[in-house]
Short mmCIF file of C-alpha atoms and ligand atoms in Angstrom, two decimals:
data_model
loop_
_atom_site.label_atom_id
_atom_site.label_comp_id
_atom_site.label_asym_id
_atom_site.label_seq_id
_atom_site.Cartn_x
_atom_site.Cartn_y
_atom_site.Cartn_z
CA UNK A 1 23.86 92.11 -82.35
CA UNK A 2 27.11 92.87 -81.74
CA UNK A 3 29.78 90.34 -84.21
CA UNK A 4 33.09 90.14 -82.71
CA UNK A 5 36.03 88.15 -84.73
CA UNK A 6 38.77 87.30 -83.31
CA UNK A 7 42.17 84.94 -84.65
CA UNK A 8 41.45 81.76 -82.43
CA UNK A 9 39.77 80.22 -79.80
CA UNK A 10 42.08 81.53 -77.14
CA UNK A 11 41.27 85.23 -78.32
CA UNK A 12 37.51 83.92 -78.48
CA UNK A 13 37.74 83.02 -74.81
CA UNK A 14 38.97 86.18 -73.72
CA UNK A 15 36.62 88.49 -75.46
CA UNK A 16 33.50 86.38 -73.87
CA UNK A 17 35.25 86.74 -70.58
CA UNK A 18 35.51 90.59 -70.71
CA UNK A 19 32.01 90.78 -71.91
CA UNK A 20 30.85 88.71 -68.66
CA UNK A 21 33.49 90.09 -65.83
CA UNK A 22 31.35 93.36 -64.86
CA UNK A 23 28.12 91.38 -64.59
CA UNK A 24 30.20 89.01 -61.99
CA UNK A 25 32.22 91.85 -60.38
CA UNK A 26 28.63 93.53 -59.75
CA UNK A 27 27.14 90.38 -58.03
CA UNK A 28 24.95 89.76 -60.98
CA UNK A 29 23.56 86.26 -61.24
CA UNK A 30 25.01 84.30 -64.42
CA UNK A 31 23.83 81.40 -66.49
CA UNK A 32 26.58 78.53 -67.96
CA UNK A 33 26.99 76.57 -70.97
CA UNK A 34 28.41 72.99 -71.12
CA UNK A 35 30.08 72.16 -74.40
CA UNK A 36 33.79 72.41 -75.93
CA UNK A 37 33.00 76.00 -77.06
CA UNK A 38 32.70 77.69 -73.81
CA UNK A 39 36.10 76.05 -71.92
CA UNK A 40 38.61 78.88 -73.25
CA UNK A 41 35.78 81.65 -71.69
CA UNK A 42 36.36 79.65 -68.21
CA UNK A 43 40.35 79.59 -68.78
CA UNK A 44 40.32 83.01 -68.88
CA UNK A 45 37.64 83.15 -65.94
CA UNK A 46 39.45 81.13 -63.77
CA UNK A 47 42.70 83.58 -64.83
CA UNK A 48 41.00 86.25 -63.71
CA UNK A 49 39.88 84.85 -60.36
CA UNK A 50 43.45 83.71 -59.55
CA UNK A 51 44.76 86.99 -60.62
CA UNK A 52 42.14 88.57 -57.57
CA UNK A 53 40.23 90.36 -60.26
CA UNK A 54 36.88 88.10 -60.03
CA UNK A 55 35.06 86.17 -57.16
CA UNK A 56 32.07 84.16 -57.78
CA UNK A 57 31.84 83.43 -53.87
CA UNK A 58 28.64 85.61 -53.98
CA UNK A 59 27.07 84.68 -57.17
CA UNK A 60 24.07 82.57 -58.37
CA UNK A 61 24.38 80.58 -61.85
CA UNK A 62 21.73 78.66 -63.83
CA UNK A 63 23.27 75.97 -66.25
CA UNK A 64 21.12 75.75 -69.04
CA UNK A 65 20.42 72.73 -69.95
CA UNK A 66 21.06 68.70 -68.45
CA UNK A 67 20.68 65.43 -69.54
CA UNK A 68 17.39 62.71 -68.64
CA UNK A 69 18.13 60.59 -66.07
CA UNK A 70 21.93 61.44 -65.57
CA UNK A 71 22.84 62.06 -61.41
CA UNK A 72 23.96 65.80 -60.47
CA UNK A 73 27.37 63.54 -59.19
CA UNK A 74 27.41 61.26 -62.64
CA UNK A 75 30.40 61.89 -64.80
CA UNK A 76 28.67 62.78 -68.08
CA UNK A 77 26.08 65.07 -66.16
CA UNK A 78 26.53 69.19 -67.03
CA UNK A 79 26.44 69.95 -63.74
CA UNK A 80 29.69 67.59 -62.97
CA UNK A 81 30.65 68.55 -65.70
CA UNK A 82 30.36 72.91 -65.18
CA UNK A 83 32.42 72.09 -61.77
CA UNK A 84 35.36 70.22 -62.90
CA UNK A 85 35.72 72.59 -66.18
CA UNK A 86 35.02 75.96 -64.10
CA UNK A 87 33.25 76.21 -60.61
CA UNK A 88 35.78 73.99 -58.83
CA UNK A 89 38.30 76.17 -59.99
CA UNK A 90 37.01 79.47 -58.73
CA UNK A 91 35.43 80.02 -55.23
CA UNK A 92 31.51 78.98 -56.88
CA UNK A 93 29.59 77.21 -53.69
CA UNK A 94 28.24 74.15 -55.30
CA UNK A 95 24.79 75.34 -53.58
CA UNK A 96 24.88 77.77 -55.97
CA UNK A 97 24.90 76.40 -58.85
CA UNK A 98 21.56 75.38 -60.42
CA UNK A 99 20.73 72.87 -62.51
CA UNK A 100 17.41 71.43 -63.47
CA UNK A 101 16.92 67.98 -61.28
CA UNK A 102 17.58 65.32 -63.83
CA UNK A 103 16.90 62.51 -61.55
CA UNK A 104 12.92 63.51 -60.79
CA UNK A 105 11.41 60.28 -61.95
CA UNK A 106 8.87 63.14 -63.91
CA UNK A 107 10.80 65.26 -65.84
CA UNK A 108 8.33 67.13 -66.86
CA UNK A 109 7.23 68.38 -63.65
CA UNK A 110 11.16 69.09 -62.95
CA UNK A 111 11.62 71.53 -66.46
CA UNK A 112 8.39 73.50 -64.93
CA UNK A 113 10.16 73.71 -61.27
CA UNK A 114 13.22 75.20 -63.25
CA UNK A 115 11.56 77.15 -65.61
CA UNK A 116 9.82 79.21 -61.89
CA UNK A 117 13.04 79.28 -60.31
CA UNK A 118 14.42 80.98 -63.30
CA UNK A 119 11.81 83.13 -63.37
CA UNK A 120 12.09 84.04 -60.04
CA UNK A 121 15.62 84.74 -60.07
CA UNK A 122 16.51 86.09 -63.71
CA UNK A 123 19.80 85.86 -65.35
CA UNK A 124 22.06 89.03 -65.97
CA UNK A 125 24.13 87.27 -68.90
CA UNK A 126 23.50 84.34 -70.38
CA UNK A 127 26.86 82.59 -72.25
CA UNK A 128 25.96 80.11 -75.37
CA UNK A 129 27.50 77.66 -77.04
CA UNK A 130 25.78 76.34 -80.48
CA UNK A 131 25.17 73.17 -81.81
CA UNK A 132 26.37 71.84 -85.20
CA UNK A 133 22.57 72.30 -86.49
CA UNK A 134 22.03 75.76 -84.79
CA UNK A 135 20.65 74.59 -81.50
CA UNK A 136 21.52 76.60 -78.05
CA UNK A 137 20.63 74.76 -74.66
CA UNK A 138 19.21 71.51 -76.37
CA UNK A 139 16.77 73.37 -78.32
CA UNK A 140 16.78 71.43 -81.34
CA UNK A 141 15.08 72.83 -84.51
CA UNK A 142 11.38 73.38 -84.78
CA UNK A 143 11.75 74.10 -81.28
CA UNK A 144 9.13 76.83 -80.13
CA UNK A 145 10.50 80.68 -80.77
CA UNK A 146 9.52 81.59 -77.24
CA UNK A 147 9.26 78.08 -75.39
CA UNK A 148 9.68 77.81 -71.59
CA UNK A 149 11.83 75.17 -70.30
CA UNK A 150 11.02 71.73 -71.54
CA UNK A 151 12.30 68.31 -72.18
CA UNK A 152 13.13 67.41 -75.54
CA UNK A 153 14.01 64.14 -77.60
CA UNK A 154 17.84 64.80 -78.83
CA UNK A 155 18.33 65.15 -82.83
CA UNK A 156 20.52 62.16 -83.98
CA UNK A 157 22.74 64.65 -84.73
CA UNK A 158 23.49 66.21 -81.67
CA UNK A 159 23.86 62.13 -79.84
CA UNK A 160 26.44 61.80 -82.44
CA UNK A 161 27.94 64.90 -81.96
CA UNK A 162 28.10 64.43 -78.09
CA UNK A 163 28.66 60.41 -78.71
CA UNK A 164 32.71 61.61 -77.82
CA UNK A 165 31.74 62.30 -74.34
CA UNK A 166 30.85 58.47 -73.44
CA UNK A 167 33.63 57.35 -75.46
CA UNK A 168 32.16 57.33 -78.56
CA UNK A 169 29.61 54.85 -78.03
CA UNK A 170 26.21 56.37 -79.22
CA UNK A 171 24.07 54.34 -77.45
CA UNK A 172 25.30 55.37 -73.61
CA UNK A 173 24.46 59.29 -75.17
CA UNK A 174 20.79 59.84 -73.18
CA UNK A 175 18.09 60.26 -75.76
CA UNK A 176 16.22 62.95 -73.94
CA UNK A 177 17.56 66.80 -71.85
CA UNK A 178 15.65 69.07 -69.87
CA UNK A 179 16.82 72.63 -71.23
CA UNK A 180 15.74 76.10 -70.81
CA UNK A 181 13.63 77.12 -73.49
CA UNK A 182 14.14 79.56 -76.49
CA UNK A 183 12.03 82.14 -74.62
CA UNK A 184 13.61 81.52 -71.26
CA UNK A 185 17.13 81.96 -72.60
CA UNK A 186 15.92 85.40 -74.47
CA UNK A 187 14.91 86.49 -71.25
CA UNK A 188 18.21 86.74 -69.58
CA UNK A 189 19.14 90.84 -69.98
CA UNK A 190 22.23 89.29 -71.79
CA UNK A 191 23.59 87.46 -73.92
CA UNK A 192 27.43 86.20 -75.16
CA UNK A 193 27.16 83.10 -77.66
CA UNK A 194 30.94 81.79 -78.46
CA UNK A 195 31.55 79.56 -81.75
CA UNK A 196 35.21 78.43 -82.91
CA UNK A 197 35.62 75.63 -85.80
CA UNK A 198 34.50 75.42 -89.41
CA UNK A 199 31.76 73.13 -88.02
CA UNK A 200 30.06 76.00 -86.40
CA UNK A 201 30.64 78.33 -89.99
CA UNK A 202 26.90 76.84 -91.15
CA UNK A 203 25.30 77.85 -87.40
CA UNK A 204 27.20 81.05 -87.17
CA UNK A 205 25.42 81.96 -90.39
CA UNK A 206 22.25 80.95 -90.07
CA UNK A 207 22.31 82.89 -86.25
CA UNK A 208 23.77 86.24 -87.51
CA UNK A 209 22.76 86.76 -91.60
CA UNK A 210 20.28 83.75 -91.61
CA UNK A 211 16.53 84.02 -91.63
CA UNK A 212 14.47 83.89 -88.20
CA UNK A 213 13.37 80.61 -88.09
CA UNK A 214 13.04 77.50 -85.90
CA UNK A 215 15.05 75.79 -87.76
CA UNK A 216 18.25 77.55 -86.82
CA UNK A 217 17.04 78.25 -83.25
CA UNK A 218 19.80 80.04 -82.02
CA UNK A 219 18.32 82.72 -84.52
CA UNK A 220 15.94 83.86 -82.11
CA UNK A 221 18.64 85.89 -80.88
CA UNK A 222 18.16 88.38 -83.86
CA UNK A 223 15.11 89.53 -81.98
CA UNK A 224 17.00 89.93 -78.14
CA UNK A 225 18.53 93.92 -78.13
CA UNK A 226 21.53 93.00 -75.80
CA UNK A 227 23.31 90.18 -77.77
CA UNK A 228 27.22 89.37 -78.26
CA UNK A 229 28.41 86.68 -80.54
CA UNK A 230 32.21 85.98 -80.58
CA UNK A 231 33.65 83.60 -82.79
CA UNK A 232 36.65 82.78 -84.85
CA UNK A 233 37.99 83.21 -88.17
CA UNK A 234 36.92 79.33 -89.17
CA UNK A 235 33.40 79.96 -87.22
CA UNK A 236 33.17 83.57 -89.21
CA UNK A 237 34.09 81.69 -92.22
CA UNK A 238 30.82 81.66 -93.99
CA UNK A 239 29.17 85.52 -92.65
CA UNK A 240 29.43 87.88 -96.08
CA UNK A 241 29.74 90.92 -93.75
CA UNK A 242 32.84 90.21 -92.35
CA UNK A 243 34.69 93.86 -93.01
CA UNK A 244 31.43 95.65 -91.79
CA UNK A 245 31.21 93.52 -88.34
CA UNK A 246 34.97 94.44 -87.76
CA UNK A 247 34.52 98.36 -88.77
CA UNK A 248 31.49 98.41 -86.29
CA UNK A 249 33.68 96.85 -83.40
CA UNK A 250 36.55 99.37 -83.82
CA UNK A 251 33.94 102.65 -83.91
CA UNK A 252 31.46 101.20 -81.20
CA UNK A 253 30.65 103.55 -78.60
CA UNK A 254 31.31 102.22 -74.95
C1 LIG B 301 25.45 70.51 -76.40
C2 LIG B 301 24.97 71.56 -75.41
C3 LIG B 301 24.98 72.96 -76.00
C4 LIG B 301 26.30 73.21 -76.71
C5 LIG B 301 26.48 72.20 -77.81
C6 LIG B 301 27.75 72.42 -78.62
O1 LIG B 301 24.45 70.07 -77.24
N1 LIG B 301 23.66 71.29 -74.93
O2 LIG B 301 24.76 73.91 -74.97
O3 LIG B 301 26.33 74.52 -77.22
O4 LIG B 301 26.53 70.92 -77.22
O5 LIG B 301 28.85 71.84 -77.97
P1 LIG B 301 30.34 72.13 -78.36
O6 LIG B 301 30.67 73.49 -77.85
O7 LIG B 301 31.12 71.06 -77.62
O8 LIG B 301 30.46 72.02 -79.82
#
């Protein structure tokens, strides 16, 4: 695992986005997070696509996870959502942009149709967000270590958490999302997780110097070999190894 630390979440942003530019620049398909965390990554994204640096005209994307029930063209959905924070910005074709199909009346059947596309296709780089409780995707805790893509009943946690989306009210927040799995996510040949906030210190922890448990899910990425988490000084605030991660980004290699 590689720890990167930077001052804020601007300087978070542009880390993630030079860890994911030569995966686009090479055609490389990429999976997408929804979530506050990742929005200073696409900044910097879109900045490099208007700067002629990037173009995503060629590229695939998986999003990772959507909400039960919500329409692809519904204002809360993550696919809506991924184009007006990013792929409406850049040249993305909607038609490639993938999302699991949230409005299959079984959603069941429509996380296994994902979970073969994915398959099919693989993901170069995978960017994460995390939950307040250690969740990536919607993989709650006790989630399965190396679960496929599934639908899972939301933690009262994570509807409150996400309550600020449908303007607070709790009860709009869907109780269920279809989401890749723990082991579908470890399967893309990358990964760049970005955390900014005191809120995320606990998560950041329990991810980098934590235990390997399904409790923290988003420690499942101590077993992947090609991981990056970036996050700032309030996100950092609680890792005890602070002075090693930063000697070990100045002497890496390449
Ligand atoms: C949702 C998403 C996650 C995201 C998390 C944190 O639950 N499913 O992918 O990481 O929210 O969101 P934020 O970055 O807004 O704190």
């Amino acid at each position: 695992m590689d720890i990167i630390i930077r001052a804020n979440a601007q300087e978070v942003g542009e880390a993630a986005a030079q860890v994911i530019a030569p995966f686009v620049r090479e055609g490389k398909t990429i999976g997408l997070a929804t979530g506050s965390s990742p929005l200073t990554t696409y900044k910097e994204l879109i900045r490099l696509y208007e700067e002629g640096e990037l173009s995503f005209s060629n590229i695939q994307a998986f999003l990772l996870d959507e909400y039960v029930g919500l329409d692809r063209e519904d204002d809360n959905s993550y696919f809506k959502t991924i184009r007006n924070e990013f792929t409406s910005h850049v040249d993305f074709k909607d038609s490639n942009v993938h999302s699991p199909d949230s409005t299959d009346p079984d959603p069941y059947h429509a996380a296994a149709l994902y979970e073969e596309k994915i398959t099919a296709s693989g993901v170069a780089i995978q960017l994460l967000g995390v939950g307040v409780n250690g969740h990536i995707g919607f993989n709650e805790p006790t989630s399965a270590l190396q679960g496929p893509t599934k639908v899972q009943a939301l933690h009262p946690q994570t509807i409150k958490d996400n309550a600020r989306f449908f303007n607070g009210a709790i009860e709009e927040v869907p109780t269920h999302a279809m989401t890749q799995g723990l082991g579908t996510i470890t399967r893309a040949e990358n990964i760049v997780l970005v955390a900014t906030g005191d809120t995320k210190a606990d998560a950041v922890w329990g991810i980098v110097e934590g235990p390997l448990t399904a409790m923290c899910p988003g420690s499942v990425l101590q077993l992947h070999p090609n991981v990056t988490i970036v996050v700032d000084e309030a996100a950092a605030s609680r890792l005890e190894n602070v002075e090693y991660y930063r000697t070990m980004e100045r002497i890496r290699l390449g």
